[in-house]
Structures are given as structure tokens and as C-alpha cells.
Amino acid sequence: MKLSSEKLNQLGIFFDNTYIPNNLPGFSILVQQYNNEVYYYQSGKVDVNRERKLNRESIFRIYSMTKPITSMSIMMLLEQGKINISDEVEKFIPEWKELSVYQSGCFENLITEPPKRKMTIKDLLMHRSGLTYDFEETSFVQKIYLKEDIKIARAKEKLTADQYIKKLANIPLAFSPGKYFNYSISTDILGFIIERISNLSLEEYFKKNIFEPLEMKDTFFQIPKEKIDRLANCYIYDQTNDKYIVEDDYENSSYIEKPSCYSGGGGLLSTIDDYMKFCTLLQNKGSIGNTNIIGSRTAEFMMTNHLEDNIDLYDIAKGKWGTNIGKGVGFSLGGSVVIDPIKNMSLRSKDEFSWGGAASTLFWVDPKEKISVVFMTQMLGNPLSQEIRSDLRTLVYQALI
């Protein structure tokens, strides 16, 4: 089946009428099929007060769309024999040999027990490690993260990777590894492991092994001075006043400073065209043209559903993935995978590989229809985030003829 450019035009019209400017200050979308661009649309602003218009050169905070890049880096180390997904995490982080699991109690009187089994690299890749996020209200452990400032992506307190690892050694896991899916700092820990194995910073590793070979010249953890004027403002939804406000202004953005540690779970900036290069790499199972990053078998392995038979995220996830959006959706070694579109009640293809970012960004790679999509905007805490992502998919797939 082929995407109709005429039908795709409905997407931009619908989004302009539905979301701009009341819910989003601006957005851009890029659609490829068979590695050829079939649709690009941009609308609105990256800076409402200064009236800077969004354009194709705009640089966005992609937050958790950093995660698949970190996963691919682990796959590269796997191909080199430097890591196995069955390896226990303590092999690379010996500070974590005596981890405990939260049972009950509060700060002054925590009751814990030893984990039923050791945490593995696969647990980290699949967010089944027992770790959590400071914003995931799924366990009392989240409150400990808040108290101890365990916030790795764009954190204010400037801890190094080793300092985070040391702090986490003394904080219990939310559950024994493998028991649940719980969105977490797991991918940040993978980034720290990549640094320990490679003796490179995560920034250097990404640049040398992925960004330079793919010519992703506008993807980085810290924005170069000469590109600051291209950085979008990041907005956050203010529920009290029912409007969005500036969360990170481009002129004094936290991304101007070098981070104290590199967040493999949420630290990158990128453009829509740069990230589409990464999606094309995924679509082509590890290669673009004559440039090979990982083998096709390894790429397939990374993007395949790794949940147990007859289980989806709805069955095992804590938090939002344990609600209807997790129905018919599995998880790979770096993103969600559609395992049953009918159960998911969507037009999505089986085996679609996807993930999004905190500021309402989204990508997906559909190997069946050879469609790759990148959506960019900058809105944290967006109450309509799921509706936007659902509408995106419906409006792309209605264009198949």
C-alpha cells in the first residue's frame, strides 16, 4: 500500500484546527515511506512571546527519544562481545551487589528484603529492573527518589554518574527485577554502563559511533553557541490556569551548559531531519546506504517484542502503560512494539516500533508498510498528549491507499 500525499494533507489541516495554538505553540511532522519523504508540515511558533516561527532547522529537546539511541549503543557492544543482555548489572556496577527491594514503611523505618533474583542488562533495556522515576507515582520508592534528588536528565544538582550509582546503591528497588514493567531511569544506567565499558563519555560514544557516521550534525547533549538561536523554547502546561507557560527559555536554557553527567534516558537535543536519519537506520535494520551501524539480525532482535507469550504492557505495567494504551502493546529492547492492533483499537501495524519524549514528541517505524514518522513539538505535562499521538497515527494511516 502507498501513502497518498493528498490524503496526508488532511493531517496538517486537522492539527492546525484542533491543537494550534491553544494546546501546542507549534509542531512539525515528517513522514517517509520506502525511505523517501512523502510529507512534511510545520506550523506555529517555537517562541510565542518573541514570535520566532518553527521551521525545519528548529532544534528540539527529544527527552526519552534518546532511549533507543542508548539501546542501539548497547547492541553495538553486544556485537563486539563486550556485553550480553543476560549479564548481571553488578558485573559492570559492582557497587550494586547488595541491592534491596522495598516492602513497606517510610523514610525513617524502611522494611526491605533481598531481590528474588539479580538485575540483568535485559531488565534495564525493558524497564523491568525495579528502578523508577521521581515522577512515576507507582511506589513509595518514587518519594525516596524525590528526597534524594535522583533526577538524571537535566538535573539541577549536578551529580556525576558515579555519584548517582553510589546513591542508588542505598535506595531500595520498587520491586524484584523482572516482576513488572515500570518506566524508569534504567536507560540512564545503561548509559553509565556504556561509559564504563567503552572508556568514553556517552557524548563521545554517540558522536563517534552513531551521529558522525549518520551525519546527524544537529544532535547533541549540549547546544553549541552558534546554534542557540535555533533552539525552541520548551513550554509546560499550567493546569491551574489552563494555559501553557515557558519552562526552558532558549536564551538561558539549561542545555547551554555542559551536563554533569550524560542522560542516556532523556538528555539529547535534535532536529526532525536528524532524528529521521536514525529512524531510517531502524527501518533499514542497521544500515543507511553503504553505512552500517549494527547487523540486521541485531537490529531485528532489538526491535522485537521481548515480553512473555500472551502478555502485553496492560498486563504487567505499573503507571500509564498499565491502562488502555498498553493493550495490544509489547516492549522490545528499546521501545514499544505493537503485538495486536485490534486489541490496541488502532490503525497501527503489527510490529510497529515506537517511543515518545516528555515534551510530546513522537516517532514510529512501521516495518510492514515501510513508513517512518517523526513528530516534533515542545510541550511538557500536556493533558492531550495521548490524543495527539492517537490522532497522528490515525491521520497517517487513513492516507494509505
Short mmCIF file of C-alpha atoms in Angstrom, two decimals:
data_model
loop_
_atom_site.label_atom_id
_atom_site.label_comp_id
_atom_site.label_asym_id
_atom_site.label_seq_id
_atom_site.Cartn_x
_atom_site.Cartn_y
_atom_site.Cartn_z
CA MET A 1 0.00 0.00 0.00
CA LYS A 2 1.07 3.53 -0.72
CA LEU A 3 0.56 6.80 1.16
CA SER A 4 -1.49 9.39 -0.69
CA SER A 5 0.04 12.89 -0.44
CA GLU A 6 -3.41 14.37 -1.00
CA LYS A 7 -4.85 12.47 1.97
CA LEU A 8 -1.80 13.25 4.11
CA ASN A 9 -2.54 16.97 3.65
CA GLN A 10 -5.53 16.47 5.94
CA LEU A 11 -3.11 15.91 8.83
CA GLY A 12 -1.73 19.45 8.83
CA ILE A 13 -5.18 21.00 8.39
CA PHE A 14 -6.62 18.91 11.24
CA PHE A 15 -3.75 19.74 13.64
CA ASP A 16 -3.90 23.44 12.84
CA ASN A 17 -7.64 23.49 13.52
CA THR A 18 -7.52 21.25 16.61
CA TYR A 19 -4.30 21.95 18.51
CA ILE A 20 -2.64 25.19 17.28
CA PRO A 21 -2.21 27.50 19.15
CA ASN A 22 -4.45 26.58 22.10
CA ASN A 23 -2.76 23.30 23.07
CA LEU A 24 0.58 23.48 21.23
CA PRO A 25 2.53 26.61 20.25
CA GLY A 26 3.78 24.80 17.15
CA PHE A 27 4.72 21.43 15.65
CA SER A 28 6.36 19.75 12.69
CA ILE A 29 5.84 16.30 11.20
CA LEU A 30 7.95 14.34 8.72
CA VAL A 31 6.71 11.15 7.02
CA GLN A 32 8.76 8.76 4.92
CA GLN A 33 7.71 5.66 3.03
CA TYR A 34 10.22 3.31 1.38
CA ASN A 35 12.92 5.75 2.64
CA ASN A 36 11.51 8.59 0.55
CA GLU A 37 9.96 11.73 2.01
CA VAL A 38 6.24 11.78 1.28
CA TYR A 39 5.07 14.55 3.63
CA TYR A 40 6.47 17.41 5.68
CA TYR A 41 4.40 20.02 7.50
CA GLN A 42 5.25 22.74 10.01
CA SER A 43 3.04 25.17 11.84
CA GLY A 44 3.14 27.73 14.64
CA LYS A 45 5.99 29.03 16.73
CA VAL A 46 8.93 27.83 18.84
CA ASP A 47 8.74 31.04 20.87
CA VAL A 48 5.36 32.67 21.39
CA ASN A 49 6.49 35.94 23.03
CA ARG A 50 9.28 36.70 20.56
CA GLU A 51 7.22 35.30 17.66
CA ARG A 52 10.03 33.02 16.44
CA LYS A 53 8.48 30.70 13.88
CA LEU A 54 9.04 26.95 13.94
CA ASN A 55 10.99 25.75 10.89
CA ARG A 56 12.78 22.70 9.60
CA GLU A 57 16.06 23.80 11.24
CA SER A 58 14.48 24.16 14.71
CA ILE A 59 16.23 22.19 17.46
CA PHE A 60 14.07 20.33 19.98
CA ARG A 61 14.55 18.61 23.35
CA ILE A 62 13.74 15.00 22.48
CA TYR A 63 13.90 13.68 26.07
CA SER A 64 13.05 9.93 26.04
CA MET A 65 13.55 9.62 22.27
CA THR A 66 17.20 9.46 23.44
CA LYS A 67 16.48 5.96 24.80
CA PRO A 68 16.50 3.95 21.52
CA ILE A 69 19.89 5.52 20.67
CA THR A 70 21.25 4.24 24.00
CA SER A 71 19.70 0.81 23.35
CA MET A 72 21.36 0.67 19.94
CA SER A 73 24.70 1.52 21.58
CA ILE A 74 24.24 -1.48 23.91
CA MET A 75 23.52 -3.65 20.83
CA MET A 76 26.79 -2.45 19.28
CA LEU A 77 28.69 -3.51 22.41
CA LEU A 78 26.84 -6.85 22.29
CA GLU A 79 28.10 -7.40 18.72
CA GLN A 80 31.65 -6.73 19.95
CA GLY A 81 31.33 -9.34 22.71
CA LYS A 82 31.67 -6.70 25.44
CA ILE A 83 28.23 -7.25 26.95
CA ASN A 84 25.39 -9.79 26.95
CA ILE A 85 21.78 -8.95 27.77
CA SER A 86 21.81 -11.83 30.25
CA ASP A 87 24.74 -10.27 32.16
CA GLU A 88 24.05 -9.25 35.73
CA VAL A 89 24.24 -5.48 36.16
CA GLU A 90 26.65 -5.84 39.10
CA LYS A 91 29.27 -7.14 36.64
CA PHE A 92 29.58 -3.52 35.42
CA ILE A 93 28.33 -1.80 38.59
CA PRO A 94 29.92 -3.73 41.48
CA GLU A 95 28.58 -1.03 43.84
CA TRP A 96 25.14 -2.68 43.36
CA LYS A 97 25.96 -6.16 44.68
CA GLU A 98 23.76 -5.73 47.78
CA LEU A 99 20.58 -4.14 46.38
CA SER A 100 17.36 -4.49 48.37
CA VAL A 101 13.64 -4.38 47.49
CA TYR A 102 11.10 -2.13 49.22
CA GLN A 103 8.41 -3.92 51.21
CA SER A 104 6.80 -1.32 53.47
CA GLY A 105 7.45 1.57 55.83
CA CYS A 106 8.54 5.17 55.34
CA PHE A 107 11.80 7.14 55.34
CA GLU A 108 12.74 6.52 58.98
CA ASN A 109 11.68 2.87 59.02
CA LEU A 110 12.11 1.21 55.64
CA ILE A 111 11.40 -2.52 55.57
CA THR A 112 13.20 -4.26 52.71
CA GLU A 113 14.15 -7.74 51.54
CA PRO A 114 16.74 -9.10 49.10
CA PRO A 115 15.63 -9.30 45.42
CA LYS A 116 14.35 -12.69 44.26
CA ARG A 117 16.98 -12.62 41.54
CA LYS A 118 19.77 -10.34 40.32
CA MET A 119 19.08 -7.41 37.96
CA THR A 120 20.21 -8.05 34.36
CA ILE A 121 21.05 -5.83 31.38
CA LYS A 122 17.81 -7.06 29.75
CA ASP A 123 15.86 -5.80 32.79
CA LEU A 124 17.37 -2.35 32.22
CA LEU A 125 16.60 -2.44 28.48
CA MET A 126 12.96 -3.37 29.22
CA HIS A 127 12.27 -1.18 32.30
CA ARG A 128 11.79 -4.30 34.41
CA SER A 129 14.73 -3.55 36.72
CA GLY A 130 12.84 -2.37 39.81
CA LEU A 131 14.17 1.17 39.33
CA THR A 132 11.71 4.04 38.89
CA TYR A 133 11.49 7.78 38.11
CA ASP A 134 10.93 10.61 40.55
CA PHE A 135 7.66 11.41 38.69
CA GLU A 136 6.30 7.85 38.41
CA GLU A 137 3.85 7.63 41.32
CA THR A 138 3.80 3.83 41.36
CA SER A 139 5.66 3.12 44.60
CA PHE A 140 6.89 4.76 47.81
CA VAL A 141 10.36 4.45 46.26
CA GLN A 142 9.41 7.39 44.00
CA LYS A 143 9.22 9.58 47.13
CA ILE A 144 12.74 8.45 48.10
CA TYR A 145 13.98 9.48 44.61
CA LEU A 146 12.43 12.92 45.14
CA LYS A 147 14.00 13.27 48.59
CA GLU A 148 17.42 12.11 47.36
CA ASP A 149 17.33 14.17 44.12
CA ILE A 150 17.53 11.17 41.79
CA LYS A 151 16.78 13.07 38.60
CA ILE A 152 19.34 12.41 35.91
CA ALA A 153 18.06 14.17 32.76
CA ARG A 154 18.73 17.93 33.01
CA ALA A 155 19.07 17.70 36.79
CA LYS A 156 19.77 20.83 38.78
CA GLU A 157 22.00 19.26 41.46
CA LYS A 158 24.91 18.35 39.13
CA LEU A 159 25.81 14.84 40.28
CA THR A 160 28.21 12.68 38.28
CA ALA A 161 27.34 9.21 37.02
CA ASP A 162 29.38 7.58 39.81
CA GLN A 163 27.65 9.72 42.44
CA TYR A 164 24.22 8.63 41.18
CA ILE A 165 25.30 4.99 41.20
CA LYS A 166 26.57 5.32 44.78
CA LYS A 167 23.32 6.98 45.94
CA LEU A 168 21.15 4.36 44.22
CA ALA A 169 23.08 1.54 45.93
CA ASN A 170 21.41 2.63 49.17
CA ILE A 171 17.87 3.10 47.80
CA PRO A 172 15.64 0.01 47.59
CA LEU A 173 14.18 -1.20 44.30
CA ALA A 174 10.43 -0.74 43.87
CA PHE A 175 10.07 -4.48 43.09
CA SER A 176 12.19 -7.53 42.41
CA PRO A 177 13.72 -7.42 38.88
CA GLY A 178 11.53 -8.92 36.16
CA LYS A 179 8.24 -8.73 38.05
CA TYR A 180 6.71 -5.65 36.40
CA PHE A 181 7.26 -3.07 33.67
CA ASN A 182 7.87 0.30 35.34
CA TYR A 183 9.12 3.30 33.35
CA SER A 184 12.37 4.36 34.94
CA ILE A 185 15.95 5.65 34.91
CA SER A 186 17.01 2.20 33.64
CA THR A 187 18.23 3.63 30.32
CA ASP A 188 20.31 6.25 32.13
CA ILE A 189 22.02 3.40 33.97
CA LEU A 190 22.70 1.73 30.60
CA GLY A 191 24.37 4.99 29.53
CA PHE A 192 26.63 4.86 32.60
CA ILE A 193 27.48 1.23 31.76
CA ILE A 194 28.35 2.19 28.15
CA GLU A 195 30.78 4.77 29.55
CA ARG A 196 32.41 2.21 31.86
CA ILE A 197 32.82 -0.39 29.10
CA SER A 198 33.98 1.98 26.33
CA ASN A 199 36.09 4.38 28.44
CA LEU A 200 34.36 7.19 26.53
CA SER A 201 31.76 9.68 27.70
CA LEU A 202 28.29 8.88 26.35
CA GLU A 203 28.54 12.08 24.29
CA GLU A 204 31.79 10.84 22.68
CA TYR A 205 30.40 7.33 22.17
CA PHE A 206 27.23 8.53 20.42
CA LYS A 207 29.17 11.01 18.29
CA LYS A 208 31.83 8.54 17.15
CA ASN A 209 29.60 5.50 16.59
CA ILE A 210 26.21 6.90 15.52
CA PHE A 211 25.99 10.67 14.92
CA GLU A 212 29.08 11.16 12.74
CA PRO A 213 28.51 8.05 10.58
CA LEU A 214 24.85 9.08 10.03
CA GLU A 215 25.75 12.78 9.59
CA MET A 216 23.43 13.76 12.46
CA LYS A 217 25.09 17.16 12.82
CA ASP A 218 22.37 18.74 14.96
CA THR A 219 22.03 16.07 17.66
CA PHE A 220 23.88 16.64 20.93
CA PHE A 221 23.63 16.87 24.74
CA GLN A 222 24.86 20.47 24.87
CA ILE A 223 23.88 23.07 22.29
CA PRO A 224 26.80 24.78 20.51
CA LYS A 225 26.83 28.57 20.93
CA GLU A 226 26.39 29.16 17.20
CA LYS A 227 23.15 27.11 17.18
CA ILE A 228 21.41 28.57 20.26
CA ASP A 229 19.17 30.80 18.11
CA ARG A 230 17.68 27.65 16.53
CA LEU A 231 16.68 26.13 19.89
CA ALA A 232 12.93 26.02 20.54
CA ASN A 233 11.52 27.25 23.83
CA CYS A 234 10.14 24.42 25.94
CA TYR A 235 6.68 25.00 27.40
CA ILE A 236 4.85 23.32 30.26
CA TYR A 237 1.11 23.07 30.74
CA ASP A 238 -0.12 25.02 33.77
CA GLN A 239 -3.22 23.08 34.87
CA THR A 240 -4.24 25.66 37.48
CA ASN A 241 -4.60 28.43 34.91
CA ASP A 242 -5.37 26.16 31.93
CA LYS A 243 -2.60 27.55 29.71
CA TYR A 244 1.00 26.80 28.80
CA ILE A 245 3.97 28.75 30.13
CA VAL A 246 7.70 28.77 29.34
CA GLU A 247 9.60 26.01 31.16
CA ASP A 248 13.02 26.48 29.49
CA ASP A 249 13.76 29.68 27.55
CA TYR A 250 16.25 29.25 24.73
CA GLU A 251 18.41 32.24 25.71
CA ASN A 252 19.20 30.88 29.19
CA SER A 253 18.44 27.21 28.55
CA SER A 254 19.95 24.52 30.78
CA TYR A 255 21.21 22.93 27.53
CA ILE A 256 23.75 25.75 27.08
CA GLU A 257 25.80 24.33 29.98
CA LYS A 258 27.68 21.05 29.82
CA PRO A 259 25.75 18.48 31.91
CA SER A 260 27.48 16.91 34.92
CA CYS A 261 26.57 13.50 33.53
CA TYR A 262 25.06 12.42 30.24
CA SER A 263 21.48 11.16 30.33
CA GLY A 264 21.05 8.19 28.01
CA GLY A 265 17.42 8.19 29.06
CA GLY A 266 16.49 11.74 28.18
CA GLY A 267 19.33 14.16 27.52
CA LEU A 268 19.53 14.81 23.78
CA LEU A 269 18.58 17.67 21.50
CA SER A 270 17.84 17.01 17.82
CA THR A 271 16.10 18.20 14.67
CA ILE A 272 13.32 16.49 12.74
CA ASP A 273 15.67 15.59 9.86
CA ASP A 274 18.44 14.29 12.12
CA TYR A 275 16.06 12.03 14.02
CA MET A 276 14.56 10.76 10.76
CA LYS A 277 18.07 9.59 9.82
CA PHE A 278 18.04 7.44 12.97
CA CYS A 279 14.53 6.16 12.07
CA THR A 280 15.75 5.29 8.56
CA LEU A 281 18.56 3.31 10.17
CA LEU A 282 15.95 1.38 12.20
CA GLN A 283 13.71 0.91 9.15
CA ASN A 284 16.69 -0.49 7.18
CA LYS A 285 17.66 -2.78 10.08
CA GLY A 286 21.01 -1.18 10.89
CA SER A 287 22.27 0.42 7.66
CA ILE A 288 21.83 3.55 5.56
CA GLY A 289 23.36 3.31 2.08
CA ASN A 290 26.88 1.97 2.50
CA THR A 291 26.98 2.92 6.18
CA ASN A 292 26.37 0.03 8.58
CA ILE A 293 25.92 0.69 12.30
CA ILE A 294 24.70 -2.72 13.53
CA GLY A 295 23.90 -6.01 11.82
CA SER A 296 20.38 -6.68 10.52
CA ARG A 297 19.86 -9.64 12.87
CA THR A 298 20.90 -7.50 15.85
CA ALA A 299 18.59 -4.65 14.79
CA GLU A 300 15.66 -7.06 14.45
CA PHE A 301 16.48 -8.55 17.85
CA MET A 302 16.45 -5.07 19.42
CA MET A 303 13.09 -4.10 17.86
CA THR A 304 11.27 -7.40 18.53
CA ASN A 305 8.78 -7.80 21.37
CA HIS A 306 10.51 -9.47 24.32
CA LEU A 307 7.54 -9.85 26.68
CA GLU A 308 6.44 -13.36 27.58
CA ASP A 309 3.82 -15.09 25.38
CA ASN A 310 0.24 -13.76 25.62
CA ILE A 311 1.25 -10.79 27.80
CA ASP A 312 1.10 -7.10 26.91
CA LEU A 313 2.03 -3.95 28.83
CA TYR A 314 -1.55 -3.64 30.10
CA ASP A 315 -0.99 -6.92 31.99
CA ILE A 316 2.36 -6.17 33.66
CA ALA A 317 2.96 -2.40 33.65
CA LYS A 318 2.70 -0.02 36.56
CA GLY A 319 1.59 3.54 35.76
CA LYS A 320 0.00 4.73 32.50
CA TRP A 321 1.17 1.73 30.44
CA GLY A 322 -0.99 -0.43 32.69
CA THR A 323 -4.06 1.41 31.32
CA ASN A 324 -5.79 1.04 27.93
CA ILE A 325 -2.84 2.45 25.96
CA GLY A 326 -0.87 -0.67 26.94
CA LYS A 327 -3.43 -3.07 25.45
CA GLY A 328 -2.01 -4.95 22.46
CA VAL A 329 1.40 -3.33 23.01
CA GLY A 330 4.56 -5.20 23.95
CA PHE A 331 8.08 -3.99 24.64
CA SER A 332 11.37 -4.59 22.87
CA LEU A 333 14.92 -3.80 23.99
CA GLY A 334 14.34 -0.09 23.45
CA GLY A 335 10.78 0.87 22.68
CA SER A 336 7.16 -0.25 22.41
CA VAL A 337 6.11 -2.85 19.83
CA VAL A 338 2.56 -3.35 18.59
CA ILE A 339 1.62 -7.01 19.01
CA ASP A 340 -2.16 -6.78 18.43
CA PRO A 341 -3.56 -3.68 16.64
CA ILE A 342 -7.16 -4.85 17.20
CA LYS A 343 -6.67 -5.14 20.95
CA ASN A 344 -4.97 -1.72 20.79
CA MET A 345 -8.07 -0.37 18.99
CA SER A 346 -5.95 1.48 16.44
CA LEU A 347 -4.94 1.51 12.76
CA ARG A 348 -1.33 0.77 13.72
CA SER A 349 0.59 -2.07 12.07
CA LYS A 350 1.71 -5.19 13.89
CA ASP A 351 5.43 -4.90 14.82
CA GLU A 352 5.44 -1.09 14.76
CA PHE A 353 8.42 0.11 16.85
CA SER A 354 7.93 3.41 18.64
CA TRP A 355 8.63 5.75 21.53
CA GLY A 356 7.99 9.37 22.51
CA GLY A 357 9.51 12.16 24.57
CA ALA A 358 8.27 14.08 27.62
CA ALA A 359 7.69 17.25 25.57
CA SER A 360 5.02 15.46 23.44
CA THR A 361 7.43 14.39 20.67
CA LEU A 362 6.94 11.00 18.96
CA PHE A 363 8.49 8.67 16.41
CA TRP A 364 7.50 5.34 14.97
CA VAL A 365 8.92 2.89 12.45
CA ASP A 366 6.46 0.58 10.69
CA PRO A 367 8.33 -2.31 9.01
CA LYS A 368 5.17 -3.69 7.35
CA GLU A 369 4.22 -0.55 5.39
CA LYS A 370 7.81 0.82 5.36
CA ILE A 371 6.57 4.03 7.00
CA SER A 372 8.72 6.17 9.32
CA VAL A 373 7.31 9.18 11.17
CA VAL A 374 8.85 11.89 13.38
CA PHE A 375 6.70 14.47 15.20
CA MET A 376 8.31 17.42 16.96
CA THR A 377 6.86 19.95 19.41
CA GLN A 378 7.84 21.23 22.91
CA MET A 379 5.08 20.80 25.50
CA LEU A 380 5.69 19.16 28.88
CA GLY A 381 2.78 17.96 31.03
CA ASN A 382 0.45 18.06 28.04
CA PRO A 383 -3.02 16.80 29.08
CA LEU A 384 -3.81 15.98 25.44
CA SER A 385 -0.56 14.11 24.73
CA GLN A 386 -2.24 10.73 24.16
CA GLU A 387 -4.98 12.24 21.98
CA ILE A 388 -2.33 13.96 19.85
CA ARG A 389 -0.40 10.71 19.36
CA SER A 390 -3.58 8.79 18.55
CA ASP A 391 -4.70 11.43 16.03
CA LEU A 392 -1.25 11.40 14.40
CA ARG A 393 -1.40 7.69 13.77
CA THR A 394 -4.99 7.77 12.51
CA LEU A 395 -4.26 10.62 10.10
CA VAL A 396 -1.13 8.96 8.71
CA TYR A 397 -2.78 5.56 8.23
CA GLN A 398 -6.00 6.93 6.71
CA ALA A 399 -3.72 8.08 3.86
CA LEU A 400 -2.80 4.50 2.84
CA ILE A 401 -4.49 3.57 -0.44
#
